[in-house]
CSV table of C-alpha atoms in Angstrom, one decimal:
chain,number,residue,atom,x,y,z
A,1231,UNK,CA,0.0,-1.0,-7.7
A,1232,UNK,CA,-1.2,1.6,-4.7
A,1233,UNK,CA,1.7,2.6,-2.5
A,1234,UNK,CA,0.2,3.5,0.8
A,1235,UNK,CA,3.0,5.1,2.5
A,1236,UNK,CA,5.2,7.4,0.9
A,1237,UNK,CA,7.4,10.2,2.2
A,1238,UNK,CA,8.2,12.9,0.3
A,1239,UNK,CA,10.6,16.0,1.9
A,1240,UNK,CA,10.9,18.4,-1.0
A,1241,UNK,CA,13.9,21.1,-0.7
A,1242,UNK,CA,11.6,23.8,-1.4
A,1243,UNK,CA,9.6,23.6,1.7
A,1244,UNK,CA,10.6,23.7,5.6
A,1245,UNK,CA,11.4,20.8,7.6
A,1246,UNK,CA,11.7,20.7,11.0
A,1247,UNK,CA,14.7,19.0,12.8
A,1248,UNK,CA,13.8,15.8,14.7
A,1249,UNK,CA,15.8,15.3,17.5
A,1250,UNK,CA,18.8,16.9,16.2
A,1251,UNK,CA,18.5,15.1,13.1
A,1252,UNK,CA,18.4,16.6,9.7
A,1253,UNK,CA,17.2,14.5,6.6
A,1254,UNK,CA,18.1,14.2,3.1
A,1255,UNK,CA,16.0,15.5,0.5
A,1256,UNK,CA,13.7,12.8,-1.3
A,1257,UNK,CA,11.4,14.8,-4.2
A,1258,UNK,CA,8.8,13.4,-6.1
A,1259,UNK,CA,11.2,12.5,-9.3
A,1260,UNK,CA,13.4,10.6,-6.1
A,1261,UNK,CA,10.3,8.3,-5.6
A,1262,UNK,CA,9.6,8.0,-9.1
A,1263,UNK,CA,13.0,6.8,-10.2
A,1264,UNK,CA,13.0,4.4,-7.2
A,1265,UNK,CA,9.6,2.5,-8.3
A,1266,UNK,CA,10.5,2.7,-11.8
A,1267,UNK,CA,9.3,-0.3,-13.4
A,1268,UNK,CA,7.1,-1.7,-10.5
A,1269,UNK,CA,3.8,-0.4,-11.5
A,1270,UNK,CA,2.8,2.1,-9.2
A,1271,UNK,CA,-0.2,4.2,-10.4
A,1272,UNK,CA,-1.3,5.7,-7.1
A,1273,UNK,CA,-0.9,6.1,-3.4
A,1274,UNK,CA,-0.9,7.9,0.0
A,1275,UNK,CA,1.9,10.9,0.6
A,1276,UNK,CA,2.4,10.8,4.4
A,1277,UNK,CA,3.4,13.7,6.6
A,1278,UNK,CA,6.4,13.2,8.6
A,1279,UNK,CA,7.8,14.4,11.8
A,1280,UNK,CA,10.3,16.5,9.8
A,1281,UNK,CA,7.0,18.4,8.1
A,1282,UNK,CA,5.6,19.0,11.5
A,1283,UNK,CA,1.9,20.1,10.5
A,1284,UNK,CA,2.6,22.4,7.5
A,1285,UNK,CA,0.7,20.7,4.3
A,1286,UNK,CA,2.1,23.0,1.6
A,1287,UNK,CA,4.7,20.4,0.8
A,1288,UNK,CA,1.8,17.7,0.3
A,1289,UNK,CA,-0.3,19.9,-1.6
A,1290,UNK,CA,2.6,20.2,-4.1
A,1291,UNK,CA,3.8,16.5,-4.0
A,1292,UNK,CA,-0.2,15.6,-4.8
A,1293,UNK,CA,-0.1,18.3,-8.1
A,1294,UNK,CA,2.9,17.0,-9.3
A,1295,UNK,CA,1.9,13.2,-9.0
A,1296,UNK,CA,-1.3,13.9,-10.4
A,1297,UNK,CA,-4.6,11.7,-10.2
A,1298,UNK,CA,-4.4,8.8,-8.1
A,1299,UNK,CA,-2.6,9.8,-5.1
A,1300,UNK,CA,-4.1,11.1,-1.7
A,1301,UNK,CA,-2.6,13.0,1.2
A,1302,UNK,CA,-2.1,12.2,5.2
A,1303,UNK,CA,-1.6,14.7,7.5
A,1304,UNK,CA,-0.8,16.1,11.0
A,1305,UNK,CA,-3.7,18.1,11.4
A,1306,UNK,CA,-3.0,21.7,13.1
A,1307,UNK,CA,-4.8,22.0,16.6
A,1308,UNK,CA,-6.6,24.7,15.7
A,1309,UNK,CA,-7.5,23.6,12.3
A,1310,UNK,CA,-11.4,24.5,11.3
A,1311,UNK,CA,-14.0,22.4,9.8
A,1312,UNK,CA,-13.5,24.4,6.5
A,1313,UNK,CA,-9.4,23.8,6.5
A,1314,UNK,CA,-10.1,20.2,6.9
A,1315,UNK,CA,-12.8,20.4,3.6
A,1316,UNK,CA,-10.2,22.3,2.0
A,1317,UNK,CA,-7.5,19.9,2.4
A,1318,UNK,CA,-10.0,17.1,1.3
A,1319,UNK,CA,-10.6,19.0,-2.1
A,1320,UNK,CA,-6.7,19.1,-2.4
A,1321,UNK,CA,-6.6,15.2,-2.5
A,1322,UNK,CA,-6.1,14.5,1.7
A,1323,UNK,CA,-8.0,11.1,2.8
A,1324,UNK,CA,-6.6,10.7,6.3
A,1325,UNK,CA,-5.2,12.1,9.6
A,1326,UNK,CA,-1.9,11.0,11.0
A,1327,UNK,CA,-0.6,10.4,14.7
A,1328,UNK,CA,2.9,9.7,15.3
A,1329,UNK,CA,3.0,8.4,18.4
A,1330,UNK,CA,6.4,6.5,19.0
A,1331,UNK,CA,7.2,8.6,21.6
A,1332,UNK,CA,4.0,8.5,23.4
A,1333,UNK,CA,1.1,10.8,23.3
A,1334,UNK,CA,0.3,13.9,25.6
A,1335,UNK,CA,-3.1,14.7,24.9
A,1336,UNK,CA,-5.3,11.8,24.5
A,1337,UNK,CA,-8.4,14.0,24.2
A,1338,UNK,CA,-7.5,16.0,21.5
A,1339,UNK,CA,-6.2,13.4,19.3
A,1340,UNK,CA,-9.7,12.0,20.0
A,1341,UNK,CA,-11.8,14.4,19.1
A,1342,UNK,CA,-9.6,15.6,16.0
A,1343,UNK,CA,-9.9,11.8,14.7
A,1344,UNK,CA,-13.9,11.8,15.3
A,1345,UNK,CA,-14.1,15.5,13.5
A,1346,UNK,CA,-12.2,14.9,10.6
A,1347,UNK,CA,-14.1,11.6,10.2
A,1348,UNK,CA,-17.3,13.6,10.6
A,1349,UNK,CA,-16.5,16.3,8.1
A,1350,UNK,CA,-14.6,14.5,5.4
A,1351,UNK,CA,-14.7,11.1,5.7
A,1352,UNK,CA,-11.0,10.6,7.0
A,1353,UNK,CA,-9.6,7.7,8.5
A,1354,UNK,CA,-6.6,8.3,11.7
A,1355,UNK,CA,-3.6,6.5,11.0
A,1356,UNK,CA,-1.3,5.5,13.8
A,1357,UNK,CA,2.7,5.0,13.8
A,1358,UNK,CA,2.6,3.4,17.4
A,1359,UNK,CA,4.7,1.4,19.8
A,1360,UNK,CA,3.3,-1.7,20.9
A,1361,UNK,CA,3.1,-1.0,24.8
A,1362,UNK,CA,1.5,2.2,23.5
A,1363,UNK,CA,-1.0,0.2,21.4
A,1364,UNK,CA,-2.2,-1.7,24.2
A,1365,UNK,CA,-3.3,1.2,26.6
A,1366,UNK,CA,-4.7,3.1,23.6
A,1367,UNK,CA,-7.3,-0.1,22.6
A,1368,UNK,CA,-10.0,1.6,24.4
A,1369,UNK,CA,-10.1,4.7,22.8
A,1370,UNK,CA,-9.2,3.3,19.4
A,1371,UNK,CA,-12.1,1.3,19.6
A,1372,UNK,CA,-14.2,4.9,19.7
A,1373,UNK,CA,-12.7,5.7,16.6
A,1374,UNK,CA,-14.8,5.4,13.4
A,1375,UNK,CA,-11.8,4.4,11.2
A,1376,UNK,CA,-8.7,3.4,12.0
A,1377,UNK,CA,-5.3,2.2,10.1
A,1378,UNK,CA,-1.9,1.2,11.9
A,1379,UNK,CA,1.3,1.7,10.4
A,1380,UNK,CA,4.2,-0.8,9.5
A,1381,UNK,CA,2.7,-4.0,10.8
A,1382,UNK,CA,2.3,-2.8,14.4
A,1383,UNK,CA,6.3,-2.4,14.7
A,1384,UNK,CA,7.0,-5.6,16.9
A,1385,UNK,CA,5.6,-8.9,17.9
A,1386,UNK,CA,4.8,-7.7,21.3
A,1387,UNK,CA,1.8,-5.6,19.4
A,1388,UNK,CA,0.5,-8.7,17.7
A,1389,UNK,CA,-2.6,-9.5,20.0
A,1390,UNK,CA,-3.7,-6.2,20.4
A,1391,UNK,CA,-3.1,-5.3,16.5
A,1392,UNK,CA,-5.5,-8.5,15.6
A,1393,UNK,CA,-8.0,-7.3,18.1
A,1394,UNK,CA,-8.4,-4.1,16.0
A,1395,UNK,CA,-8.4,-5.9,12.8
A,1396,UNK,CA,-11.2,-8.0,13.8
A,1397,UNK,CA,-13.0,-4.7,14.7
A,1398,UNK,CA,-12.3,-3.4,11.2
A,1399,UNK,CA,-8.8,-1.6,11.7
A,1400,UNK,CA,-6.4,-1.6,8.3
A,1401,UNK,CA,-3.0,-2.6,8.3
A,1402,UNK,CA,0.1,-1.0,6.5
A,1403,UNK,CA,2.1,-4.1,5.2
A,1404,UNK,CA,5.3,-1.7,4.5
A,1405,UNK,CA,9.0,-0.8,6.5
A,1406,UNK,CA,10.4,-4.5,6.5
A,1407,UNK,CA,13.4,-3.1,7.5
A,1408,UNK,CA,12.2,-1.1,10.3
A,1409,UNK,CA,10.0,-3.5,12.3
A,1410,UNK,CA,10.9,-5.7,14.9
A,1411,UNK,CA,9.1,-9.0,14.1
A,1412,UNK,CA,8.9,-11.2,11.1
A,1413,UNK,CA,6.7,-9.7,8.4
A,1414,UNK,CA,5.9,-13.2,6.9
A,1415,UNK,CA,4.4,-14.2,10.0
A,1416,UNK,CA,2.6,-11.1,10.7
A,1417,UNK,CA,1.2,-10.7,7.6
A,1418,UNK,CA,-0.2,-14.2,7.5
A,1419,UNK,CA,-1.7,-13.8,10.7
A,1420,UNK,CA,-3.5,-10.2,10.1
A,1421,UNK,CA,-4.6,-11.7,6.3
A,1422,UNK,CA,-6.5,-15.0,8.4
A,1423,UNK,CA,-8.4,-12.4,10.5
A,1424,UNK,CA,-9.1,-10.3,7.6
A,1425,UNK,CA,-8.6,-10.3,3.9
A,1426,UNK,CA,-9.5,-6.9,3.3
A,1427,UNK,CA,-7.1,-5.3,6.1
A,1428,UNK,CA,-3.6,-5.2,4.5
A,1429,UNK,CA,-2.5,-2.6,2.5
A,1430,UNK,CA,1.1,-2.1,0.7
A,1431,UNK,CA,3.2,0.8,1.4
A,1432,UNK,CA,6.7,1.1,0.4
A,1433,UNK,CA,7.7,3.6,3.4
A,1434,UNK,CA,10.2,5.3,1.0
A,1435,UNK,CA,12.8,6.6,1.4
A,1436,UNK,CA,13.1,4.4,4.2
A,1437,UNK,CA,14.7,7.1,6.8
A,1438,UNK,CA,16.8,5.7,9.6
A,1439,UNK,CA,15.6,2.2,9.1
A,1440,UNK,CA,17.7,-0.7,9.0
A,1441,UNK,CA,17.1,-1.1,5.0
A,1442,UNK,CA,14.9,1.0,2.6
A,1443,UNK,CA,12.2,-1.1,0.6
A,1444,UNK,CA,13.2,-3.3,-2.1
A,1445,UNK,CA,11.2,-5.1,-4.9
A,1446,UNK,CA,11.7,-8.5,-3.0
A,1447,UNK,CA,9.5,-7.3,-0.2
A,1448,UNK,CA,6.5,-8.0,-2.8
A,1449,UNK,CA,7.8,-11.4,-2.9
A,1450,UNK,CA,7.2,-11.6,0.9
A,1451,UNK,CA,3.6,-10.5,0.4
A,1452,UNK,CA,2.9,-12.7,-2.2
A,1453,UNK,CA,3.9,-15.6,-0.3
A,1454,UNK,CA,2.1,-14.4,3.0
A,1455,UNK,CA,-1.4,-13.5,1.1
A,1456,UNK,CA,-1.6,-15.9,-1.8
A,1457,UNK,CA,-4.1,-15.4,-4.2
A,1458,UNK,CA,-5.3,-12.2,-2.8
A,1459,UNK,CA,-2.3,-10.4,-3.6
A,1460,UNK,CA,-3.7,-7.5,-6.1
A,1461,UNK,CA,-5.9,-7.0,-3.1
A,1462,UNK,CA,-3.0,-6.1,-0.9
A,1463,UNK,CA,-1.1,-4.1,-3.7
A,1464,UNK,CA,-3.8,-2.4,-4.8
A,1465,UNK,CA,-7.6,-2.7,-4.2
A,1466,UNK,CA,-7.7,-2.8,-0.3
A,1467,UNK,CA,-6.0,0.6,0.2
A,1468,UNK,CA,-7.8,2.1,-3.3
A,1469,UNK,CA,-10.9,1.1,-1.3
A,1470,UNK,CA,-9.7,2.4,2.1
A,1471,UNK,CA,-8.8,5.9,0.8
A,1472,UNK,CA,-11.5,6.2,-1.5
A,1473,UNK,CA,-10.0,5.8,-5.0
A,1474,UNK,CA,-11.9,3.4,-6.6
């Protein structure tokens, strides 16, 4: 499997409190223990709000995880083309925007996404509420490559999400214990629009979710996509993250 959404919090590297919340550590060893026996051979380590725009933890995690693993970063506002190229050489393949609490500067976001794609071929990943997803639709239509976290988070998002999927966006089949709609129904509708769009992600360790990933989530994916299960678990994400 290719796990397209993993968070690593290594205590060797600094964390930033998120609304006074201090998360527990979650190391590469913790992750590998949690997915032992599931056949994970690669994936994407995603920077969270707790890391802000630090990338040292990510580079260390990718080095420890080895071949087949890539990174997703929050890019510093003053990052240069050389900085982007250096991160790409370290294994970064995407830029993340955490917009659950809104976005203050659409022009900076758009500029960063377009530049990162131009310099290194990165796509832009969005963790976003349904209401904001609706207002961002004109902006996202201008971006060269986009993915949406956690099935769009809610049923309210589905009409706008399906429009994005029809235009080539990818969607992470992840965080079933975090979202506010039925993952089976959501995945069936997304898959019907584009079989290439869905990508499995565990969202481990599932911080502040009602429940973290569990192996039974894979059965839900299998029921939703039928014969395309291997594509959702492996090949869709490998192609999207350029890990063929």
